[in-house]
JSON list of C-alpha atoms in Angstrom, two decimals:
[
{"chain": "A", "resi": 44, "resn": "UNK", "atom": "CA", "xyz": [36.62, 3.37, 37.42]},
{"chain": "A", "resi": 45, "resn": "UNK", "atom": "CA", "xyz": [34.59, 5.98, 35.63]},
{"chain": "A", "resi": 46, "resn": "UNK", "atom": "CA", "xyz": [36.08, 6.90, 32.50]},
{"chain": "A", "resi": 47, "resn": "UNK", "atom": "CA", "xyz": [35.66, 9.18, 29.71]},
{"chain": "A", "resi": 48, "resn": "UNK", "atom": "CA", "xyz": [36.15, 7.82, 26.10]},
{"chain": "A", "resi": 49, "resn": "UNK", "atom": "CA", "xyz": [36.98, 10.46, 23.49]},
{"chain": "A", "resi": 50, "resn": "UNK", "atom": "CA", "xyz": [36.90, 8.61, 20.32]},
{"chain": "A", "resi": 51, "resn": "UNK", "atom": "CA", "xyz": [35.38, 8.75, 16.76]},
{"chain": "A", "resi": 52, "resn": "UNK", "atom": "CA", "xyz": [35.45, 5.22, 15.35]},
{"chain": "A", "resi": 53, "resn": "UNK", "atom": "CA", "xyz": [32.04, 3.68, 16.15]},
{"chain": "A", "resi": 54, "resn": "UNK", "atom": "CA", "xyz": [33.43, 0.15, 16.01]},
{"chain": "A", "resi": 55, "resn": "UNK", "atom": "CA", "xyz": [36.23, 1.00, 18.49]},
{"chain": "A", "resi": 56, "resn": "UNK", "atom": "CA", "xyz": [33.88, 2.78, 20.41]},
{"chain": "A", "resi": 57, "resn": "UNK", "atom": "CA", "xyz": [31.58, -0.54, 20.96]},
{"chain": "A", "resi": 58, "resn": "UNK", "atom": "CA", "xyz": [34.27, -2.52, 21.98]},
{"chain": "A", "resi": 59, "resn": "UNK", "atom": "CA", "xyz": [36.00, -1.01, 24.60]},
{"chain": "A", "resi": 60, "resn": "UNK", "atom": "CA", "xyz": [32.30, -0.05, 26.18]},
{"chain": "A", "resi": 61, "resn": "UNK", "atom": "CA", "xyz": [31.56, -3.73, 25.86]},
{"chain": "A", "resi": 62, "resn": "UNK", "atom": "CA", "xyz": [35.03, -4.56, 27.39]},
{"chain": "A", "resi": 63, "resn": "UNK", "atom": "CA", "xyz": [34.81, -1.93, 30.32]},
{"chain": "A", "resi": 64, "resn": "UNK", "atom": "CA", "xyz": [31.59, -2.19, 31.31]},
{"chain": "A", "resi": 65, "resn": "UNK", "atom": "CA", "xyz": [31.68, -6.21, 31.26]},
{"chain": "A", "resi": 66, "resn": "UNK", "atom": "CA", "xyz": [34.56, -5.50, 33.63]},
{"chain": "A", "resi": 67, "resn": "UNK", "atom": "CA", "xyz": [32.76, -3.02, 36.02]},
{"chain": "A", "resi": 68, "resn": "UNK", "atom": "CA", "xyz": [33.74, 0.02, 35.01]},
{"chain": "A", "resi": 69, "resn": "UNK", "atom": "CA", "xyz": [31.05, 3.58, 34.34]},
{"chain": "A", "resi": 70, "resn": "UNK", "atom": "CA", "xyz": [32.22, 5.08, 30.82]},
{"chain": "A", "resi": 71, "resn": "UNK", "atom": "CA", "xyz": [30.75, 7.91, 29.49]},
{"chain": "A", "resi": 72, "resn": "UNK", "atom": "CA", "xyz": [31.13, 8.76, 25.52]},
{"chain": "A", "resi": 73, "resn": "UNK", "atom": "CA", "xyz": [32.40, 11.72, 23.92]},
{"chain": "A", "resi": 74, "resn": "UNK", "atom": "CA", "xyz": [32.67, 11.71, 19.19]},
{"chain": "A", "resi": 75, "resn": "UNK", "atom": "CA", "xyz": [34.52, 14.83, 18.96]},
{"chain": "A", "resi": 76, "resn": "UNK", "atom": "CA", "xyz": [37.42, 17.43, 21.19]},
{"chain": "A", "resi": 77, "resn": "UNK", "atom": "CA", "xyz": [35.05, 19.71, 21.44]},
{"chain": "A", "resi": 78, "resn": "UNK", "atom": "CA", "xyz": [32.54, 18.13, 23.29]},
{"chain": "A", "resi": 79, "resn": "UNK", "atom": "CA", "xyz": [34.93, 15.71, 25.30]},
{"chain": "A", "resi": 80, "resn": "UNK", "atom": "CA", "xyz": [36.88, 18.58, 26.41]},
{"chain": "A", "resi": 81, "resn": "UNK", "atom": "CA", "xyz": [33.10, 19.77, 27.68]},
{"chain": "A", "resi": 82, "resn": "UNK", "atom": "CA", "xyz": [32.87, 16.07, 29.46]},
{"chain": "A", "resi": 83, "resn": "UNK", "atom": "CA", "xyz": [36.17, 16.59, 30.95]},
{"chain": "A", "resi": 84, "resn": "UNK", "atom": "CA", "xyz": [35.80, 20.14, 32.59]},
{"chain": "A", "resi": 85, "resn": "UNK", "atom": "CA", "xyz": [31.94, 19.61, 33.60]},
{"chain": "A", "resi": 86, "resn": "UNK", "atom": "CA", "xyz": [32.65, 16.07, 35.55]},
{"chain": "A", "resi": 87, "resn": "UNK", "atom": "CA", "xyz": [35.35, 14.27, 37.51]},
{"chain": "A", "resi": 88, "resn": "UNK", "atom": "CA", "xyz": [36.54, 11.27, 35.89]},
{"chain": "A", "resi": 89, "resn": "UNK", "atom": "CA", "xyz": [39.27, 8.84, 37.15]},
{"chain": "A", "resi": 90, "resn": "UNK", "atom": "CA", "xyz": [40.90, 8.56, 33.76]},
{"chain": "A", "resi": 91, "resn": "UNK", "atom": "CA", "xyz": [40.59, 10.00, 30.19]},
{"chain": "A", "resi": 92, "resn": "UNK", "atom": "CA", "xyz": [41.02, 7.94, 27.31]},
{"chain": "A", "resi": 93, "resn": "UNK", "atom": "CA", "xyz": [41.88, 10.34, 24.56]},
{"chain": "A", "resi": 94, "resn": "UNK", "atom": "CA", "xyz": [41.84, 9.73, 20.69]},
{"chain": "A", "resi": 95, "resn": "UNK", "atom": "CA", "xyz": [44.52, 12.29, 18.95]},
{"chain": "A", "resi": 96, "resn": "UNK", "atom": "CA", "xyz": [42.38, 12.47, 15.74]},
{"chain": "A", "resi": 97, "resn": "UNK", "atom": "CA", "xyz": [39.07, 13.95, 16.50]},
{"chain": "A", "resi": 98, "resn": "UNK", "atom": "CA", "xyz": [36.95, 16.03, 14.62]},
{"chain": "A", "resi": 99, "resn": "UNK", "atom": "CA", "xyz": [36.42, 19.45, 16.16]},
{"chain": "A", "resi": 100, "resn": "UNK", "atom": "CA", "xyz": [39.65, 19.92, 18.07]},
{"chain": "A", "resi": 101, "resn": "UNK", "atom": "CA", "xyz": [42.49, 17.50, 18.06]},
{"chain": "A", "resi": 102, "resn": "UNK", "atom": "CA", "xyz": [43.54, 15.59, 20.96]},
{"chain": "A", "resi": 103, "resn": "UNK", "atom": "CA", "xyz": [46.39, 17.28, 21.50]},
{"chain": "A", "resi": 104, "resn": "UNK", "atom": "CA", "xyz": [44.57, 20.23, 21.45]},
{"chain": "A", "resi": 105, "resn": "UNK", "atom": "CA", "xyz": [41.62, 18.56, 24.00]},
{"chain": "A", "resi": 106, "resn": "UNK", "atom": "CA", "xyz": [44.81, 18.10, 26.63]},
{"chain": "A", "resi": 107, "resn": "UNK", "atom": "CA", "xyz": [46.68, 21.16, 26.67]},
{"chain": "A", "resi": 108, "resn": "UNK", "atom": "CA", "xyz": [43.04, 22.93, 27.55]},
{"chain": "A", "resi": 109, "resn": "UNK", "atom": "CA", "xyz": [42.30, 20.57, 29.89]},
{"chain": "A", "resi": 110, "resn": "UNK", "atom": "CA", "xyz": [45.99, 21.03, 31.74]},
{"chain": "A", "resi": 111, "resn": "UNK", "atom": "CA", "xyz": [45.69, 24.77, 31.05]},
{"chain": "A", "resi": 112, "resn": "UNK", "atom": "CA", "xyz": [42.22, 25.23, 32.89]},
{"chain": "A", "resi": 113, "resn": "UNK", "atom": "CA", "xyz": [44.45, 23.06, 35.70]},
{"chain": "A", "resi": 114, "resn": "UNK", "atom": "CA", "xyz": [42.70, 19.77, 35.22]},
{"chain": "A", "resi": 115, "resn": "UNK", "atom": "CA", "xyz": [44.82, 17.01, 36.56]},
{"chain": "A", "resi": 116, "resn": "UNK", "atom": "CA", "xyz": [42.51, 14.24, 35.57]},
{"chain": "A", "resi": 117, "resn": "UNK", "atom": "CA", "xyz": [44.77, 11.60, 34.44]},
{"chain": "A", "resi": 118, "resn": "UNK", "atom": "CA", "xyz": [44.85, 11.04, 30.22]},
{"chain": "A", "resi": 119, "resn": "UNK", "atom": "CA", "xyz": [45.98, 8.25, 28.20]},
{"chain": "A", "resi": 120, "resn": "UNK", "atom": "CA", "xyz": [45.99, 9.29, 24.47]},
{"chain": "A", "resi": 121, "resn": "UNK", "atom": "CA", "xyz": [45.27, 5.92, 22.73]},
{"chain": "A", "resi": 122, "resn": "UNK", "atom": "CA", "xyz": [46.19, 6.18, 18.88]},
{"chain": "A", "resi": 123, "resn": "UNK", "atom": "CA", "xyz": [47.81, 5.13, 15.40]},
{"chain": "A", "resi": 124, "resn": "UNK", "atom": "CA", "xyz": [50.15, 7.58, 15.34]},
{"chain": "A", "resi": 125, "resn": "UNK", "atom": "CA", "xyz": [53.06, 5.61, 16.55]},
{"chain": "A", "resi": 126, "resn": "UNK", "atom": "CA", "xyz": [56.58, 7.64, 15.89]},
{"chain": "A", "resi": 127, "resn": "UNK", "atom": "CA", "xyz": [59.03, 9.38, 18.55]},
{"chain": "A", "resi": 128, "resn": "UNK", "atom": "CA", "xyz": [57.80, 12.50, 17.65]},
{"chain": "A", "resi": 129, "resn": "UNK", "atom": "CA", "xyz": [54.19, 11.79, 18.17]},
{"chain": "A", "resi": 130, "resn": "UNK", "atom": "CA", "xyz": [54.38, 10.05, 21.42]},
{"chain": "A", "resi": 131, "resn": "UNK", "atom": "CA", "xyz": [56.68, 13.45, 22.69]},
{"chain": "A", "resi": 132, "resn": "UNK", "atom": "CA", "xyz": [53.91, 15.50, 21.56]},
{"chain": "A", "resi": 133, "resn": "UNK", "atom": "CA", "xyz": [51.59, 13.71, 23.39]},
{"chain": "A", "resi": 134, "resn": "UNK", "atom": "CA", "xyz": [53.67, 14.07, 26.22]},
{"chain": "A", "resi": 135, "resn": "UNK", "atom": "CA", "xyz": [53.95, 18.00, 26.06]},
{"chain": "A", "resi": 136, "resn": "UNK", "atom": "CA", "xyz": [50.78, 18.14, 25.57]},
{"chain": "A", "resi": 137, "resn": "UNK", "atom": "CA", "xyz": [49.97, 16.83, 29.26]},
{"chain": "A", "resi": 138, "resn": "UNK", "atom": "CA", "xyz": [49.19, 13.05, 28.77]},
{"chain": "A", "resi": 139, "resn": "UNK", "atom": "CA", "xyz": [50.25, 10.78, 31.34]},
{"chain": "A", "resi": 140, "resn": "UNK", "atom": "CA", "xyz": [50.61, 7.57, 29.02]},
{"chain": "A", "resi": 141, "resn": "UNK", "atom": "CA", "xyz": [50.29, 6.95, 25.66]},
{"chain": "A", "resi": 142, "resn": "UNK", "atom": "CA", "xyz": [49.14, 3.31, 23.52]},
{"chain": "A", "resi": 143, "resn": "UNK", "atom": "CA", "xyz": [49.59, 2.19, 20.12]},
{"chain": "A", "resi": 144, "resn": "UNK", "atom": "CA", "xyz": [46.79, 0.80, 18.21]},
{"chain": "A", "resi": 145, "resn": "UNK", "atom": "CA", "xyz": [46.15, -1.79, 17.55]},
{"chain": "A", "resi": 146, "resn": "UNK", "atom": "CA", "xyz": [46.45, -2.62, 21.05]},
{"chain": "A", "resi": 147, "resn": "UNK", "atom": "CA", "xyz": [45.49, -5.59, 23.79]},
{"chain": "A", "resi": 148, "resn": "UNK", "atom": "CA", "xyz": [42.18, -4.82, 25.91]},
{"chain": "A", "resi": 149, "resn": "UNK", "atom": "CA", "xyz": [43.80, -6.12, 28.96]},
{"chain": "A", "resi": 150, "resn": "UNK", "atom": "CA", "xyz": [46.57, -4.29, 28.49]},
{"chain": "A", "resi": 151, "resn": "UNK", "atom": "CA", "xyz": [44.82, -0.62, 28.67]},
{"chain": "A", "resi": 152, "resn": "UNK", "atom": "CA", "xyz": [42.91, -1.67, 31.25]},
{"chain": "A", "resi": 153, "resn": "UNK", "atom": "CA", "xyz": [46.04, -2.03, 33.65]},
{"chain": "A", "resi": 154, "resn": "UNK", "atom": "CA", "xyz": [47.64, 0.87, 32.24]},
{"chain": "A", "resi": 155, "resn": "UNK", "atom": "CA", "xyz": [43.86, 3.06, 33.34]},
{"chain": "A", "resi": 156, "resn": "UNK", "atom": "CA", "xyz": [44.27, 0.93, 36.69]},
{"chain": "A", "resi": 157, "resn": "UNK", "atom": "CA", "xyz": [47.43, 2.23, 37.41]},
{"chain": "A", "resi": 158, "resn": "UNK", "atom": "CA", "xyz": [46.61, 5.85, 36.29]},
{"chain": "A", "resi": 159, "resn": "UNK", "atom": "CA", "xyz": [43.59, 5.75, 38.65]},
{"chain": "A", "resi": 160, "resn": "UNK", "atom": "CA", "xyz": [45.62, 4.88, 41.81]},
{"chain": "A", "resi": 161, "resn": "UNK", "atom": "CA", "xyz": [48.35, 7.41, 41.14]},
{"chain": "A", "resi": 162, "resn": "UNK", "atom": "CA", "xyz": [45.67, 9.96, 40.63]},
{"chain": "A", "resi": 163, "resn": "UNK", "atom": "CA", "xyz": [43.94, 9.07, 43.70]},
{"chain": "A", "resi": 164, "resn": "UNK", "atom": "CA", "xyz": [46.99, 8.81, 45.56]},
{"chain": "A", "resi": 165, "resn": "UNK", "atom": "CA", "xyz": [47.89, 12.22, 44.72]},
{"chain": "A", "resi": 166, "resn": "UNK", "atom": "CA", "xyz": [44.80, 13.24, 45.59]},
{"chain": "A", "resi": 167, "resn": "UNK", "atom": "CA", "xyz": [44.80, 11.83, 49.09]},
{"chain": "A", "resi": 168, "resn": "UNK", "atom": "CA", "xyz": [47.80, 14.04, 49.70]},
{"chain": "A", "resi": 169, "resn": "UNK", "atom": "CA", "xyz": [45.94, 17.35, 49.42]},
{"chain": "A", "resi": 170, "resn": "UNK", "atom": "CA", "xyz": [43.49, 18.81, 51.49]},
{"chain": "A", "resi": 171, "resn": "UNK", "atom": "CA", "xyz": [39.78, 18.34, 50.28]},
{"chain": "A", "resi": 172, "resn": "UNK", "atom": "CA", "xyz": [37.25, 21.73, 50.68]},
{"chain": "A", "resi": 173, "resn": "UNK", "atom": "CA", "xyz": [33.32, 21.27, 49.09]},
{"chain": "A", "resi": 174, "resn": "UNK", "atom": "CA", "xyz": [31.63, 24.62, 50.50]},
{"chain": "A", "resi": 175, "resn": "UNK", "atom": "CA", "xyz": [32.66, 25.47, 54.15]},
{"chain": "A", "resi": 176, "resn": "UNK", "atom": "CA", "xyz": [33.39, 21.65, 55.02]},
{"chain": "A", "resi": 177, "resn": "UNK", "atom": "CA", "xyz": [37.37, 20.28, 54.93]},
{"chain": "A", "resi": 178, "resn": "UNK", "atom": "CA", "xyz": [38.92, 16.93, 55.35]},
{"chain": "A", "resi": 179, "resn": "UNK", "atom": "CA", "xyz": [42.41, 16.12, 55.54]},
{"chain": "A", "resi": 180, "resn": "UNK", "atom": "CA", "xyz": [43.81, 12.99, 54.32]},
{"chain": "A", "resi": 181, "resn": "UNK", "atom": "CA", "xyz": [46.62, 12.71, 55.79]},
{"chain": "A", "resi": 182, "resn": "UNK", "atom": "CA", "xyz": [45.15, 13.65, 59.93]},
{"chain": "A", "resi": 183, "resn": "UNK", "atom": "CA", "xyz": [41.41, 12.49, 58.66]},
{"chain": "A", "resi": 184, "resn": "UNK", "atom": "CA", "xyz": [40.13, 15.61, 60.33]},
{"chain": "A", "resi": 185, "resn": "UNK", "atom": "CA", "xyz": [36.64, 16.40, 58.90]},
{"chain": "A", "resi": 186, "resn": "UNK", "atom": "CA", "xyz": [35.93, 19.77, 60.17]},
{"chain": "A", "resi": 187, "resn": "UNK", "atom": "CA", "xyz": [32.76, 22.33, 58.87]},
{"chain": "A", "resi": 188, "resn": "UNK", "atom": "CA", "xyz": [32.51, 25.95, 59.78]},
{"chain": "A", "resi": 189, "resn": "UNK", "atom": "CA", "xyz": [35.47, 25.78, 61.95]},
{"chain": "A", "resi": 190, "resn": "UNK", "atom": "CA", "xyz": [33.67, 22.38, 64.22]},
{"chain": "A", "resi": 191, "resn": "UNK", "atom": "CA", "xyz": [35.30, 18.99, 64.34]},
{"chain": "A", "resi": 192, "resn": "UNK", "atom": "CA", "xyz": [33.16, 16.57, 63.48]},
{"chain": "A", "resi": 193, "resn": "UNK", "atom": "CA", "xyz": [33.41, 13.04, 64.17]},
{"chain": "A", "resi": 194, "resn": "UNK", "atom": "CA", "xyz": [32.86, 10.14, 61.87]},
{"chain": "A", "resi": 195, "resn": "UNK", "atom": "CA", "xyz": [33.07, 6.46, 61.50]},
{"chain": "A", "resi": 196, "resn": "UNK", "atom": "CA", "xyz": [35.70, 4.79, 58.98]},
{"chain": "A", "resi": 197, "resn": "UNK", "atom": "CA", "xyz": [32.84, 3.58, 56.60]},
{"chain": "A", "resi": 198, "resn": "UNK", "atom": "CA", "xyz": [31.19, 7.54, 56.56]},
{"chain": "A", "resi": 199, "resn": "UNK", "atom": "CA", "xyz": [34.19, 9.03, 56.44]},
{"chain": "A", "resi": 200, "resn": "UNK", "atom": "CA", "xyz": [35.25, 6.70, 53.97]},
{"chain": "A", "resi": 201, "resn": "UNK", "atom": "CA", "xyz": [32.18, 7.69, 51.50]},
{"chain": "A", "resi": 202, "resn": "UNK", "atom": "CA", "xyz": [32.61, 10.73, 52.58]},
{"chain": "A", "resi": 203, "resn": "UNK", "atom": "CA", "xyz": [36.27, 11.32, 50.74]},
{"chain": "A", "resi": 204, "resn": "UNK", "atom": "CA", "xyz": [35.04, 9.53, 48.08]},
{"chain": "A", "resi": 205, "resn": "UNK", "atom": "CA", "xyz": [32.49, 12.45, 47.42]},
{"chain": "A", "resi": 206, "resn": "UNK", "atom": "CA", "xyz": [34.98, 14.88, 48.39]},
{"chain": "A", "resi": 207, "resn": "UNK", "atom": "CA", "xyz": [37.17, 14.41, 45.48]},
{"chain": "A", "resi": 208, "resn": "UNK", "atom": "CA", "xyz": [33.99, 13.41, 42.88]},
{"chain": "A", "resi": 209, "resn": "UNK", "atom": "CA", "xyz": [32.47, 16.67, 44.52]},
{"chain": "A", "resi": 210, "resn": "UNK", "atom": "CA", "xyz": [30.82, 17.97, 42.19]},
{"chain": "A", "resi": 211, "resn": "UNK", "atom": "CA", "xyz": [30.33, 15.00, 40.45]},
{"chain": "A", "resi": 212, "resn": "UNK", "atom": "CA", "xyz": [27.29, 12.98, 40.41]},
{"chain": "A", "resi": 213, "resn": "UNK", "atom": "CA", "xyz": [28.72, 9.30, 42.43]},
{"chain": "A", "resi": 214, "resn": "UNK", "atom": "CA", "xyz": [26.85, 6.19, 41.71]},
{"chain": "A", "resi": 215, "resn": "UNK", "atom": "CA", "xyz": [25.54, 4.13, 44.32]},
{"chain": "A", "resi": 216, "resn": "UNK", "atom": "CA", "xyz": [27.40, 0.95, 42.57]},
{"chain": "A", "resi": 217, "resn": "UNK", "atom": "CA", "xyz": [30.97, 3.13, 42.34]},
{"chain": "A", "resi": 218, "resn": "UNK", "atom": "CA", "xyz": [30.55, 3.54, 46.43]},
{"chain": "A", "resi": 219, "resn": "UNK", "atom": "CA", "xyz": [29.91, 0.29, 46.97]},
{"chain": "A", "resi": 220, "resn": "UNK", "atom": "CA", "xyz": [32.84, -0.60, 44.66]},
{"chain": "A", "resi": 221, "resn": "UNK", "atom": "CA", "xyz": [34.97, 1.61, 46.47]},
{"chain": "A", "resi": 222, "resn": "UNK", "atom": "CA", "xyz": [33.80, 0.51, 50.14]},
{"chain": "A", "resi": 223, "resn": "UNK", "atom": "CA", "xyz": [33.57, -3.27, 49.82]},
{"chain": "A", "resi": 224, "resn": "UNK", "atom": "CA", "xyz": [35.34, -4.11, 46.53]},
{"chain": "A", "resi": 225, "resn": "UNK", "atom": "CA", "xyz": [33.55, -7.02, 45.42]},
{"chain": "A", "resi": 226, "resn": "UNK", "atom": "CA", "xyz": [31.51, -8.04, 48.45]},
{"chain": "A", "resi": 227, "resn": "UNK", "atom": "CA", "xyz": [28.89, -5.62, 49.08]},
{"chain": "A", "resi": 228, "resn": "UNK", "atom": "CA", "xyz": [25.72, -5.38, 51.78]},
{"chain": "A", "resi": 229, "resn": "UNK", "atom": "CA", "xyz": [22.64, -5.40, 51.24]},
{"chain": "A", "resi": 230, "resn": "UNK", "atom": "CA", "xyz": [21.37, -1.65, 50.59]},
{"chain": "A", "resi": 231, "resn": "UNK", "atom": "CA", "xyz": [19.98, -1.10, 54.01]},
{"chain": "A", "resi": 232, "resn": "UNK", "atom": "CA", "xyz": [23.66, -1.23, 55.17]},
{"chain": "A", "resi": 233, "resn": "UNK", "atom": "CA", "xyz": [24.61, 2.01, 52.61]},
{"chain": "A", "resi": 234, "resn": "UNK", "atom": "CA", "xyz": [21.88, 3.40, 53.22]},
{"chain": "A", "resi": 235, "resn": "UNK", "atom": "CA", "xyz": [22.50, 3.54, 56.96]},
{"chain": "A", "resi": 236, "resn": "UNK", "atom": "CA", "xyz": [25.94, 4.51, 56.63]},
{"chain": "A", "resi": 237, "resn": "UNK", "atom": "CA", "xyz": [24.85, 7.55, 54.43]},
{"chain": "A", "resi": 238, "resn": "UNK", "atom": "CA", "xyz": [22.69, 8.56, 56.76]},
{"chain": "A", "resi": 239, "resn": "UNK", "atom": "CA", "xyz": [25.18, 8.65, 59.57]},
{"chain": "A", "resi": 240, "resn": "UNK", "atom": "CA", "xyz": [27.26, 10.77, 56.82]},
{"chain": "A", "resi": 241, "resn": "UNK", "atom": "CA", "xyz": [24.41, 13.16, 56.25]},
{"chain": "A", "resi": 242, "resn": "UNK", "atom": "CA", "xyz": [23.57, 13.61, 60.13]},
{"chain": "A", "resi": 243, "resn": "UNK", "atom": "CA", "xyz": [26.71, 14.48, 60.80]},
{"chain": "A", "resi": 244, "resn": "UNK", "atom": "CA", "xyz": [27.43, 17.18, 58.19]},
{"chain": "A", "resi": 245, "resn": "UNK", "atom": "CA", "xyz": [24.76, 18.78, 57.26]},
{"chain": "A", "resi": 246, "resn": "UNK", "atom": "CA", "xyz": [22.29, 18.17, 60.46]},
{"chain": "A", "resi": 247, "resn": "UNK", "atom": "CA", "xyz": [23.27, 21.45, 62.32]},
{"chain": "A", "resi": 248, "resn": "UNK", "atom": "CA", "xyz": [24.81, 23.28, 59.06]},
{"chain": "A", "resi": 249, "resn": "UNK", "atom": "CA", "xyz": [22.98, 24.83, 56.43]},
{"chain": "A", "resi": 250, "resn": "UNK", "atom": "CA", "xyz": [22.73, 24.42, 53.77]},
{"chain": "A", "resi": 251, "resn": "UNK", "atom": "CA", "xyz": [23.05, 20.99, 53.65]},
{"chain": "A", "resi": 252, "resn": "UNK", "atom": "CA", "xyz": [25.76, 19.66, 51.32]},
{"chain": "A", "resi": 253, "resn": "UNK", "atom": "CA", "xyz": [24.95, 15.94, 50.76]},
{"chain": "A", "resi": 254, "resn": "UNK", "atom": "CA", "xyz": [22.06, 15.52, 48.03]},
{"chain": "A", "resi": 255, "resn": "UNK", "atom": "CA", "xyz": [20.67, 12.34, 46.40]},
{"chain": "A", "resi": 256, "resn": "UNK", "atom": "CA", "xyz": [20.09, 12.63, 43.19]},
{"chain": "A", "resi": 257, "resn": "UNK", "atom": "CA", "xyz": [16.72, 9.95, 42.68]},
{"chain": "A", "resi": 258, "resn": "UNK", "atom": "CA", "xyz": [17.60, 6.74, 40.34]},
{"chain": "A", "resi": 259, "resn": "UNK", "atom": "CA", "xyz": [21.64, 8.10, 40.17]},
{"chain": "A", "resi": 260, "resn": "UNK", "atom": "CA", "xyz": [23.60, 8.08, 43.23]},
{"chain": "A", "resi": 261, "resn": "UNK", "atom": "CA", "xyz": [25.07, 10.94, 45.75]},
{"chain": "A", "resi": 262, "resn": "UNK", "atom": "CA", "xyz": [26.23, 14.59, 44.96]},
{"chain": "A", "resi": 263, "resn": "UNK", "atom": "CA", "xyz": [28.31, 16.93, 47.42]},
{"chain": "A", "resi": 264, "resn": "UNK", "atom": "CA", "xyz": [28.15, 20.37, 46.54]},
{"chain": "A", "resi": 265, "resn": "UNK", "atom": "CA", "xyz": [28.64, 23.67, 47.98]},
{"chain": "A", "resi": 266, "resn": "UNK", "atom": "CA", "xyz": [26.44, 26.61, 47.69]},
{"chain": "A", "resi": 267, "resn": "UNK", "atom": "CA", "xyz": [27.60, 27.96, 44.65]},
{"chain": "A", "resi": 268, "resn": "UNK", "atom": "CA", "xyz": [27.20, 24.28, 42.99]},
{"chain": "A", "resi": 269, "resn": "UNK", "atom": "CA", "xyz": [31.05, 23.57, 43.84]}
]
């Protein structure tokens, strides 16, 4: 997964980077609302792990922007406040779960597991646009300008992935993840398949919507950076 952490305490902090990162998992680090909520609109995460008592803007606060600017990234607020009233403010707010500290590190990693998939699965059910190019989940139809287009079930696999990252930087390790789980190629073999991606949607298109972005990974973005 690739997660945003918006959380103050430095010792907490450490740990659950430790933790997710032993088990696989991109996080990226936000100390305060204000600049989380900046994380949050300016990438695509799979889930947000949100601290309620932030400096700068509370996390309450940090969620009801994020739904009102129609972010649907999913959000677990992770926190000592720990009575009814809390968790249903949480709740209104927009989060999608809500943990007690102190809590078990196994434990919030299945509840950001299962956040993940229902995100992506309600992803999957909407149609995915980047510039003039459109894929349907549900037909996998890639079409751009209007064309079909063609595509293997490895590209067009990557491909989706991008889609809903799009415009999100993807890391080469996150496709590989997300193609072969834990058993993948040899880089030749993603490199190939990229290329086969790339031919086919940006070859006789312009401009071309598939960049690499050297020592990170793969970007799909439209003209106007979308």
């Amino acid at each position: 997964m690739y997660l945003l952490l918006i959380e103050d305490n430095p010792d907490l902090i450490e740990n659950l980077c430790e933790f997710f990162e032993s088990m696989g998992h991109t996080v990226d680090i936000a100390y305060n609302g204000l600049a989380g909520l900046g994380f949050a609109l300016e990438n695509s995460y799979d889930v947000i792990v949100l601290d309620l008592m932030l400096p700068g803007m509370d996390g309450l606060e940090v969620c009801s922007r994020l739904r009102r600017e129609g972010h649907g990234t999913p959000v677990l607020m992770l926190t000592a406040r720990d009575t009814l009233h809390n968790k249903l403010e949480g709740f209104a707010s927009g989060a999608d779960d809500y943990l007690v500290k102190p809590f078990a590190l196994p434990e919030l990693e299945a509840r950001l597991n299962a956040l993940s998939r229902r995100g992506r699965s309600e992803i999957t059910r909407r149609r995915l646009i980047v510039g003039d190019l459109q894929f349907d989940p549900d037909t996998l139809r890639v079409e751009r300008g209007g064309r079909r287009i063609e595509l293997a079930p490895i590209p067009l696999k990557i491909l989706a992935l991008l889609m809903r990252r799009s415009p999100g930087v993807v890391r080469r390790v996150e496709i590989e993840r997300e193609i072969w789980r834990d058993d993948p190629p040899d880089s030749d073999t993603l490199r190939a398949h990229l290329h086969a991606l790339r031919t086919a949607i940006d070859r006789n298109f312009k401009p071309a919507l598939l960049h690499t972005i050297r020592g990170m990974g793969y970007q799909l973005t439209g003209p106007d950076g979308r």
